[in-house]
Tab-separated table of C-alpha atoms and ligand atoms in Angstrom:
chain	number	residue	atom	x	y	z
A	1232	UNK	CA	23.549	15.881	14.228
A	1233	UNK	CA	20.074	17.137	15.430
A	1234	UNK	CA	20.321	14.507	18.711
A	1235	UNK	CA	17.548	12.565	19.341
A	1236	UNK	CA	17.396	14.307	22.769
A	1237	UNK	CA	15.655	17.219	21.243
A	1238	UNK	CA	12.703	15.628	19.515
A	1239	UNK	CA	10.947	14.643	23.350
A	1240	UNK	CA	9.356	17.904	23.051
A	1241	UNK	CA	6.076	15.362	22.016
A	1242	UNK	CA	3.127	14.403	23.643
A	1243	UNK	CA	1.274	10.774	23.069
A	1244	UNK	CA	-1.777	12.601	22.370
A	1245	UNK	CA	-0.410	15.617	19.859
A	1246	UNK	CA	1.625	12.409	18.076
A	1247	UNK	CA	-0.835	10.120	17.675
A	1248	UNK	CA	-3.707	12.503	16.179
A	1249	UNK	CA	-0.499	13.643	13.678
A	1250	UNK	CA	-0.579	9.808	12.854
A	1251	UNK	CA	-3.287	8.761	13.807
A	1252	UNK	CA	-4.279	7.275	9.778
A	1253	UNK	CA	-2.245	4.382	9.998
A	1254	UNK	CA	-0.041	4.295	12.714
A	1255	UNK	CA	-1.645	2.418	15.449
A	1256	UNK	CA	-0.149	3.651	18.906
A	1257	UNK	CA	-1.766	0.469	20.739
A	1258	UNK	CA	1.924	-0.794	20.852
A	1259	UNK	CA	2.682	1.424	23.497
A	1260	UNK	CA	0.403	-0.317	25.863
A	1261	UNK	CA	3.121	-3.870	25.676
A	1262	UNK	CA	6.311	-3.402	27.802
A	1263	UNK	CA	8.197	-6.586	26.458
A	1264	UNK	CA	7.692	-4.996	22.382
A	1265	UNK	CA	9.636	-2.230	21.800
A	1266	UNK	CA	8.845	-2.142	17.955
A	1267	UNK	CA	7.825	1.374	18.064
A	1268	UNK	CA	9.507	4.637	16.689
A	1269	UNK	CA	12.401	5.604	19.019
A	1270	UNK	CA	10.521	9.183	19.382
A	1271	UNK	CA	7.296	7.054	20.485
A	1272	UNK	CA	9.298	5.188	23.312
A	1273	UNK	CA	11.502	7.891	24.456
A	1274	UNK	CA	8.338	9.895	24.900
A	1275	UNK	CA	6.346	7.064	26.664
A	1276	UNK	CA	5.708	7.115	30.202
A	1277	UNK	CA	4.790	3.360	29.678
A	1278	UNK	CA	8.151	2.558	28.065
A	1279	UNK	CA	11.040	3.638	30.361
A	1280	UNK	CA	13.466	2.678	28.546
A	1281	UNK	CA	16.212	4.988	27.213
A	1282	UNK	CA	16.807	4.823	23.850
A	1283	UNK	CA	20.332	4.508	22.011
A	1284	UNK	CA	21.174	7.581	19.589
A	1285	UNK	CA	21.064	6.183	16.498
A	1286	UNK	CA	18.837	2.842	16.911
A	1287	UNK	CA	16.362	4.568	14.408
A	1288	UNK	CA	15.261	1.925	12.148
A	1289	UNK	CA	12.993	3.494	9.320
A	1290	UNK	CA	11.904	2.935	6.265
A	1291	UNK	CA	10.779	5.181	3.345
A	1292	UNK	CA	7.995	3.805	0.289
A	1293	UNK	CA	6.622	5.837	-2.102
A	1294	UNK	CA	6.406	5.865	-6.343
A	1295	UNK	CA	9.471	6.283	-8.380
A	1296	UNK	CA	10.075	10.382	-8.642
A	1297	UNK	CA	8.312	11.182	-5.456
A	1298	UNK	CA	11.243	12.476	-3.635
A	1299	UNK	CA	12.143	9.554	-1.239
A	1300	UNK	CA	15.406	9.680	-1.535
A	1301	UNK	CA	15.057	13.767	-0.992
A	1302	UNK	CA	13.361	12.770	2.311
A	1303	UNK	CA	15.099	10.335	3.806
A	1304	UNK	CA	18.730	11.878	3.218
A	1305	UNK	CA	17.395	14.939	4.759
A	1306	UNK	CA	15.916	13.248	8.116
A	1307	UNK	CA	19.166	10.862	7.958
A	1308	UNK	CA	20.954	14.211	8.392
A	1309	UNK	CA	18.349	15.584	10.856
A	1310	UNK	CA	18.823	12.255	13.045
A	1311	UNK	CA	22.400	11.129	12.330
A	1312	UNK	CA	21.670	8.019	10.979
A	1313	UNK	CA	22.379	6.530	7.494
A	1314	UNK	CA	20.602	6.780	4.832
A	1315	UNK	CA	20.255	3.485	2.754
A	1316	UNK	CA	19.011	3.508	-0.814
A	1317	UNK	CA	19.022	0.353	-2.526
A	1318	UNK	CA	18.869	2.370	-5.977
A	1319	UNK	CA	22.441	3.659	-4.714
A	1320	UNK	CA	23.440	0.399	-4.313
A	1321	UNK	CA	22.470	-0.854	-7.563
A	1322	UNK	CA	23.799	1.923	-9.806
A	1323	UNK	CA	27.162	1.962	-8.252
A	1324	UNK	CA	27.217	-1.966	-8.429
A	1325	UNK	CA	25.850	-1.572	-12.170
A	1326	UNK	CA	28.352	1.312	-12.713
A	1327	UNK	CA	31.513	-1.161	-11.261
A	1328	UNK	CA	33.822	-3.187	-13.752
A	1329	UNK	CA	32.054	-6.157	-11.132
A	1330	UNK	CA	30.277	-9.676	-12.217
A	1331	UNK	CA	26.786	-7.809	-12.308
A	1332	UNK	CA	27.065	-4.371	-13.570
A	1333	UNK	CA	26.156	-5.465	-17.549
A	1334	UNK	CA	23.117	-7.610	-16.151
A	1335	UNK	CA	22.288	-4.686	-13.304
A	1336	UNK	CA	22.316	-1.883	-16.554
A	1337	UNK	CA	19.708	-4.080	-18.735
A	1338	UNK	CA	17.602	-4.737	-15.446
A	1339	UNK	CA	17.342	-1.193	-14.669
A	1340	UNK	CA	17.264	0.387	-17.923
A	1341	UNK	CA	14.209	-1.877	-18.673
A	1342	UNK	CA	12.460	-0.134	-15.371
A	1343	UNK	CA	12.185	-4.101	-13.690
A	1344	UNK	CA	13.371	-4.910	-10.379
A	1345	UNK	CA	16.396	-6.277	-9.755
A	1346	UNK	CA	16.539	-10.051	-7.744
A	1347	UNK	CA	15.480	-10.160	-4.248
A	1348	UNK	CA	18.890	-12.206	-4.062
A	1349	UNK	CA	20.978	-9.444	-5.002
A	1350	UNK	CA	19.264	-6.552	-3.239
A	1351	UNK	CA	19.713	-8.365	-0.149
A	1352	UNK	CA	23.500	-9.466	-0.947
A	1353	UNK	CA	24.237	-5.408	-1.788
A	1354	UNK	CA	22.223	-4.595	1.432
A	1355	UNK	CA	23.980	-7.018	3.465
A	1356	UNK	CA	27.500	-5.880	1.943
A	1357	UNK	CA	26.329	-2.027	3.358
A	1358	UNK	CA	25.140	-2.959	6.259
A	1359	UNK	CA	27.926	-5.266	7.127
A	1360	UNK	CA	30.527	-2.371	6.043
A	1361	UNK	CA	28.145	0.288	8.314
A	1362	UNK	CA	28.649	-1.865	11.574
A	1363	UNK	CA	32.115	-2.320	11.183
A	1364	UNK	CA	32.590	1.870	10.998
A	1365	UNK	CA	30.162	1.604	13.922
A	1366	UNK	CA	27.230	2.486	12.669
A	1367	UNK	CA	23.636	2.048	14.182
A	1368	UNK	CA	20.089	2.274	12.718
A	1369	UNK	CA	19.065	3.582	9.598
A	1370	UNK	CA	16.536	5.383	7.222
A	1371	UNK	CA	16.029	2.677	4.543
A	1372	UNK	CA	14.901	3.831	0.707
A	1373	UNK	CA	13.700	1.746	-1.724
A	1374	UNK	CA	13.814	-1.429	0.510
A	1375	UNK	CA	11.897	-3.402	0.412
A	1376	UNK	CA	9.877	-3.445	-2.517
A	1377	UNK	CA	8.730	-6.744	-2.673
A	1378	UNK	CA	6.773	-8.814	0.048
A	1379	UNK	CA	8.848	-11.499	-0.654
A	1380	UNK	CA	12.371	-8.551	0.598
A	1381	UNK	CA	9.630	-7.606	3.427
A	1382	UNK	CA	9.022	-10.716	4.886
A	1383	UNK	CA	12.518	-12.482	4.015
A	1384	UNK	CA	11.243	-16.002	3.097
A	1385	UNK	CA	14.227	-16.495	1.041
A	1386	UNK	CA	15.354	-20.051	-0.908
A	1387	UNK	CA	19.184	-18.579	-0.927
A	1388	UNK	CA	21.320	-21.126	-1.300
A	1389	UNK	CA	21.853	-22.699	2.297
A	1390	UNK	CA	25.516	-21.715	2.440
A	1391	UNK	CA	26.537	-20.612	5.813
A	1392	UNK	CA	28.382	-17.179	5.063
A	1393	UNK	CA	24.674	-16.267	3.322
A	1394	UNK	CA	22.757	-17.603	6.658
A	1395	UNK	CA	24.347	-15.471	8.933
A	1396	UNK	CA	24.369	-12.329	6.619
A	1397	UNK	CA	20.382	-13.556	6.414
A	1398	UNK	CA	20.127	-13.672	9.894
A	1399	UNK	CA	21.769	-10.215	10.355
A	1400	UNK	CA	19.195	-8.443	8.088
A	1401	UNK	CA	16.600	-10.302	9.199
A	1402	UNK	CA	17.356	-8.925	13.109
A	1403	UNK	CA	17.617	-5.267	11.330
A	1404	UNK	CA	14.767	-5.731	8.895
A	1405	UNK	CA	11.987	-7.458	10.879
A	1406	UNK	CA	12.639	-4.907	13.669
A	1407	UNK	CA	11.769	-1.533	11.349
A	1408	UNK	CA	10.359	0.904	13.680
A	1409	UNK	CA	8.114	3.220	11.355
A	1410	UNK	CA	7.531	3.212	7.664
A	1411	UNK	CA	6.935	6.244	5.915
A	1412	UNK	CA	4.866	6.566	2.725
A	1413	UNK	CA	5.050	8.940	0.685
A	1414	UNK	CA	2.341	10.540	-1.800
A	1415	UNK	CA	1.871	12.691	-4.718
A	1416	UNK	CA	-0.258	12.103	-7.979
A	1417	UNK	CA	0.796	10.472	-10.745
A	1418	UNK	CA	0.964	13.593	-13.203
A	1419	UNK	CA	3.924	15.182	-10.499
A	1420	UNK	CA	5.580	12.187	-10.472
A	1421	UNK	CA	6.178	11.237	-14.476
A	1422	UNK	CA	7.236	15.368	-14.593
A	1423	UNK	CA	9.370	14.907	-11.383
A	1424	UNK	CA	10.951	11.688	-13.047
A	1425	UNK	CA	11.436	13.627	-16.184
A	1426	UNK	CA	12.962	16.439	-14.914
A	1427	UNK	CA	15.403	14.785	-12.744
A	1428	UNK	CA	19.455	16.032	-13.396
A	1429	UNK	CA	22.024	14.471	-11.010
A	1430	UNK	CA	25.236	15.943	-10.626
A	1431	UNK	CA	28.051	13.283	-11.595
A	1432	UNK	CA	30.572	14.502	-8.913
A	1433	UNK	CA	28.907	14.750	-5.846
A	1434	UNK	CA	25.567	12.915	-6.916
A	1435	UNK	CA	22.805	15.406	-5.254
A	1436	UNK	CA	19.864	15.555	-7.221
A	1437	UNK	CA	18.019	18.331	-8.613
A	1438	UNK	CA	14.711	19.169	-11.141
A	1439	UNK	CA	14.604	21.336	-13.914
A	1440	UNK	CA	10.549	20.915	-14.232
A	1441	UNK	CA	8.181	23.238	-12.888
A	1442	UNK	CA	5.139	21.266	-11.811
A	1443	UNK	CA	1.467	23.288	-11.237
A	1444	UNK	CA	-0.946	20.992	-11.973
A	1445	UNK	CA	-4.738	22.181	-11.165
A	1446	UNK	CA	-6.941	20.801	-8.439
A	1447	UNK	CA	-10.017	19.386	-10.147
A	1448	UNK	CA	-12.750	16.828	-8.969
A	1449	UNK	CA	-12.134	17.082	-5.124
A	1450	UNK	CA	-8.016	16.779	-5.588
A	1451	UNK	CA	-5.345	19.954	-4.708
A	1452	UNK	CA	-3.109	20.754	-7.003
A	1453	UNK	CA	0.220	20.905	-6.228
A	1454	UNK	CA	2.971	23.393	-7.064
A	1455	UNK	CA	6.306	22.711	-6.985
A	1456	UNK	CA	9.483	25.031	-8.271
A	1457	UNK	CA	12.305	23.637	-9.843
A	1458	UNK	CA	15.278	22.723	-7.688
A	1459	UNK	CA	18.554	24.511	-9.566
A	1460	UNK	CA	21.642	22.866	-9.533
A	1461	UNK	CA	24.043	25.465	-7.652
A	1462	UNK	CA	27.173	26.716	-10.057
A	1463	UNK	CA	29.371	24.213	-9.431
A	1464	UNK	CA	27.020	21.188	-10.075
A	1465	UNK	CA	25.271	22.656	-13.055
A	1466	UNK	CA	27.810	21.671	-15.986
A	1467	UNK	CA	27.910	18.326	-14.345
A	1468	UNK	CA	24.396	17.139	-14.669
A	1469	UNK	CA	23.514	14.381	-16.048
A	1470	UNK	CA	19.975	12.511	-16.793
A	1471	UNK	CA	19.401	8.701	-14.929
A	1472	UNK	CA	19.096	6.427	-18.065
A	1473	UNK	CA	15.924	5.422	-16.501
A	1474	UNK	CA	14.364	8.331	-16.166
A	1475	UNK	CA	12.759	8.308	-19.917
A	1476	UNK	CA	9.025	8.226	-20.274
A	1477	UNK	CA	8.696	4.855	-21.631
A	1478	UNK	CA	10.708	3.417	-18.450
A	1479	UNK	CA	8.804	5.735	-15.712
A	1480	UNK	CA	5.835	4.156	-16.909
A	1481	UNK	CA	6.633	0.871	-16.277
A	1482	UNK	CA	8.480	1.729	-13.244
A	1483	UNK	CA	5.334	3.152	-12.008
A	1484	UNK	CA	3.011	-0.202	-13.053
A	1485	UNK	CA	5.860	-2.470	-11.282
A	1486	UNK	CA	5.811	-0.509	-8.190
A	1487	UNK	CA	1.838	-0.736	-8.305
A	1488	UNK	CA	1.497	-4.485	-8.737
A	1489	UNK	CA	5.020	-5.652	-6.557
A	1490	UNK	CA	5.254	-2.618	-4.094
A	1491	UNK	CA	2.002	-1.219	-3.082
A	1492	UNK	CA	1.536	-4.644	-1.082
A	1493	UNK	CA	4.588	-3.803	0.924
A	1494	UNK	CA	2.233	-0.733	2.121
A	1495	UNK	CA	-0.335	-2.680	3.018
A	1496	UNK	CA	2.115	-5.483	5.190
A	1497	UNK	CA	3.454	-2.203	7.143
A	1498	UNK	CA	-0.114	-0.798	7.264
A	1499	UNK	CA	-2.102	-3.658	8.994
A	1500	UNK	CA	0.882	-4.307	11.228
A	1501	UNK	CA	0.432	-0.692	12.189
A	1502	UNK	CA	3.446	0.937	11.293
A	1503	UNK	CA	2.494	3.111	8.562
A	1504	UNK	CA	2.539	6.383	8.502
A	1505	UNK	CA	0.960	8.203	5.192
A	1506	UNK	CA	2.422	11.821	3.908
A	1507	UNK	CA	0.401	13.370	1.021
A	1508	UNK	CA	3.757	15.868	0.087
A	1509	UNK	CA	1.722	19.306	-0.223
A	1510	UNK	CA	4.143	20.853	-2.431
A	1511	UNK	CA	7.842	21.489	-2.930
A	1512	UNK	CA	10.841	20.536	-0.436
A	1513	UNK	CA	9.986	24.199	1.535
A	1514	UNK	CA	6.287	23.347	1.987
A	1515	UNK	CA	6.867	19.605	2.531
A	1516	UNK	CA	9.489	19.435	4.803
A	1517	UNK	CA	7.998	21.155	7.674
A	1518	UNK	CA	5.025	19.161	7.755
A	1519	UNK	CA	6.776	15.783	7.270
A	1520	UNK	CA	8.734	17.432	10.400
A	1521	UNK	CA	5.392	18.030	12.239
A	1522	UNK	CA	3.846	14.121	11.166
A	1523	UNK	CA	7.123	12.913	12.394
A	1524	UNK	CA	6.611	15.379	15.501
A	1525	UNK	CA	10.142	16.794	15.473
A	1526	UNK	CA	9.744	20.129	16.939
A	1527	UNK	CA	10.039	23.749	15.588
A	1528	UNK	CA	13.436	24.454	16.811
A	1529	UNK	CA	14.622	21.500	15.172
A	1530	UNK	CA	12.661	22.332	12.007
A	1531	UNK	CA	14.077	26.072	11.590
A	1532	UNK	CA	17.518	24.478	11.979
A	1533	UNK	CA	17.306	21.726	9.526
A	1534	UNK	CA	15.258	23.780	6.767
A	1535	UNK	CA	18.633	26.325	6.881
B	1639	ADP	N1	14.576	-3.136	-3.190
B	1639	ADP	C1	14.761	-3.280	-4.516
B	1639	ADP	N2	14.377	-4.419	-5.143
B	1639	ADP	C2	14.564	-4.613	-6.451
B	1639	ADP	N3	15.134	-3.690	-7.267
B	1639	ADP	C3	15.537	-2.523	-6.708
B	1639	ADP	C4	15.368	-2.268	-5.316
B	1639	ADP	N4	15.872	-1.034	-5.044
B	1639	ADP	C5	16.308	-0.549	-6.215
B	1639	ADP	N5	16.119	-1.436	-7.215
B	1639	ADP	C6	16.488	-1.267	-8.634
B	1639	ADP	O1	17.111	-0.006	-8.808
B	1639	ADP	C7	16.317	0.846	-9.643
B	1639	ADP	C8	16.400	2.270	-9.149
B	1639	ADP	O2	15.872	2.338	-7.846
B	1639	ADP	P1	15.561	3.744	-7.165
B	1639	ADP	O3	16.733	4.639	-7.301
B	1639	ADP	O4	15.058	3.461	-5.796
B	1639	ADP	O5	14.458	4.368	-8.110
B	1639	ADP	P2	12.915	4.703	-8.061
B	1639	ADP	O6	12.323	4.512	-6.706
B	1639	ADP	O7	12.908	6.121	-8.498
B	1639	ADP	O8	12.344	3.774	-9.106
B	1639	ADP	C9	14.927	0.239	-9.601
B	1639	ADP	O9	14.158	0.557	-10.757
B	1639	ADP	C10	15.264	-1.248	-9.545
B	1639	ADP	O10	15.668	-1.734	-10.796
């Protein structure tokens, strides 16, 4: 686990010029809110508290195919702390012999979100199971994706097992330190989509496209080299049933019109931080490293 006692290597001033976009430091200035990112408040002179390993409590938004869940299991390794994707969640729910799975398949396979009711009953289910092994904090994927899952002004029914589950989330939720949002153009992220494989045993991910697309009016273009499955994932690959064209599409116009709001709650309550990925994982990485001010030792030592 790269221990959070390495990252104080920052500086208020280098970390809030790396974020200084959308995250709004002023939070550091209030000694009764600790709602800041752990790194923020274990490098603050203003906040002496100590933080807990693990009390990490991130989120990661971004367009279907533009590598969140690449991201966020790598810094979940980086920090030791979960990572939480509610896609997970809902394909092995939808992939079970349970109640939901037929009605989970036909949600997903249409590209449409799934209930706020159930995302928050599989979410509560993981958490629930998480504290009881002991864990603490987490890097959050896909979740939430609606204002209505970012705000939790649910009309569950008022049974009490559901209010307390409520309550628990709503003590994690409410309480996310930094959101990360990720960016890449639209072009990248229908190929990226497209050339998705996932290996059925151990379920890493990996891309068979090659994406160059040219710079042109003002805008970089981006290069990115396919990720190979190594030799004893590659005759296990298989293709997400939602990763067709048709379905990315409207994948892509949901998470415009129900999820780009959730951007804008984190933004004006200053906890957004923006990452434009420049490239590939071995280009992006490093600077999502440096935006997240984790240092260089840390960064040669994850990137291996
Ligand atoms: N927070 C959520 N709210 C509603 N539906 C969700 C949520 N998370 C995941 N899903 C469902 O699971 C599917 C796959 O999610 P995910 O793996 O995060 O894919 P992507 O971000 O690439 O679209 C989504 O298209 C949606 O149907």
């Amino acid at each position: 686990m790269a221990a959070l006692s390495r990252i104080p290597k920052t500086s208020i001033k280098s970390l809030s010029s790396c974020i200084s976009r959308s995250f709004s430091i002023t939070k550091l200035n209030s000694e009764i809110d600790l709602k800041v990112p752990s790194f923020l408040s274990h490098n603050s002179l203003l906040l002496r508290q100590e933080p807990k390993e693990g009390n990490i409590q991130w989120v990661f938004l971004g367009c279907p195919g533009v590598g969140k869940g690449t991201y966020a299991s790598r810094l979940s390794n980086f920090l030791g702390v979960p990572h939480i994707a509610t896609g997970d969640l809902v394909r092995e729910e939808l992939n079970s012999s349970g109640p939901l799975a037929s009605q989970l398949k036909e949600t997903v396979n249409q590209g449409k979100l799934v209930s706020d009711e159930i995302i928050i009953s599989l979410l509560s289910k993981r958490l629930q199971a998480g504290e009881a092994k002991g864990e603490s904090g987490f890097i959050l994927d896909g979740f939430p994706r609606t204002i209505r899952q970012a705000t939790m002004c649910l009309s569950i029914q008022p049974d009490i097992h559901v209010l307390v589950i409520l309550q628990e989330i709503l003590e994690g939720v409410t309480d996310i330190d930094l959101v990360v949002n990720l960016k890449l153009r639209e072009e990248a992220l229908l190929a990226k989509c497209l050339g998705r494989r996932i290996c059925v045993e151990c379920g890493r991910n990996y891309n068979i496209a090659c994406i160059d697309i040219k710079g042109e009016n003002g805008n970089p273009g981006i290069y990115m080299d396919p990720l190979p499955a190594p030799p004893q994932c590659a005759p296990k690959l298989i293709q997400r049933a939602d990763d067709t064209e048709e379905v990315v599409k409207e994948r892509l116009r949901i998470y415009y019109e129900k999820s780009q709001p959730v951007e804008e709650f984190y933004r004006s309550r200053g906890k957004l931080l923006e990452f434009d990925l420049p490239g590939g994982i071995p280009e992006s990485w490093p600077k999502l490293l440096e935006a997240l001010n984790l240092d260089h030792e840390d960064k040669c030592s994850a990137a291996a």
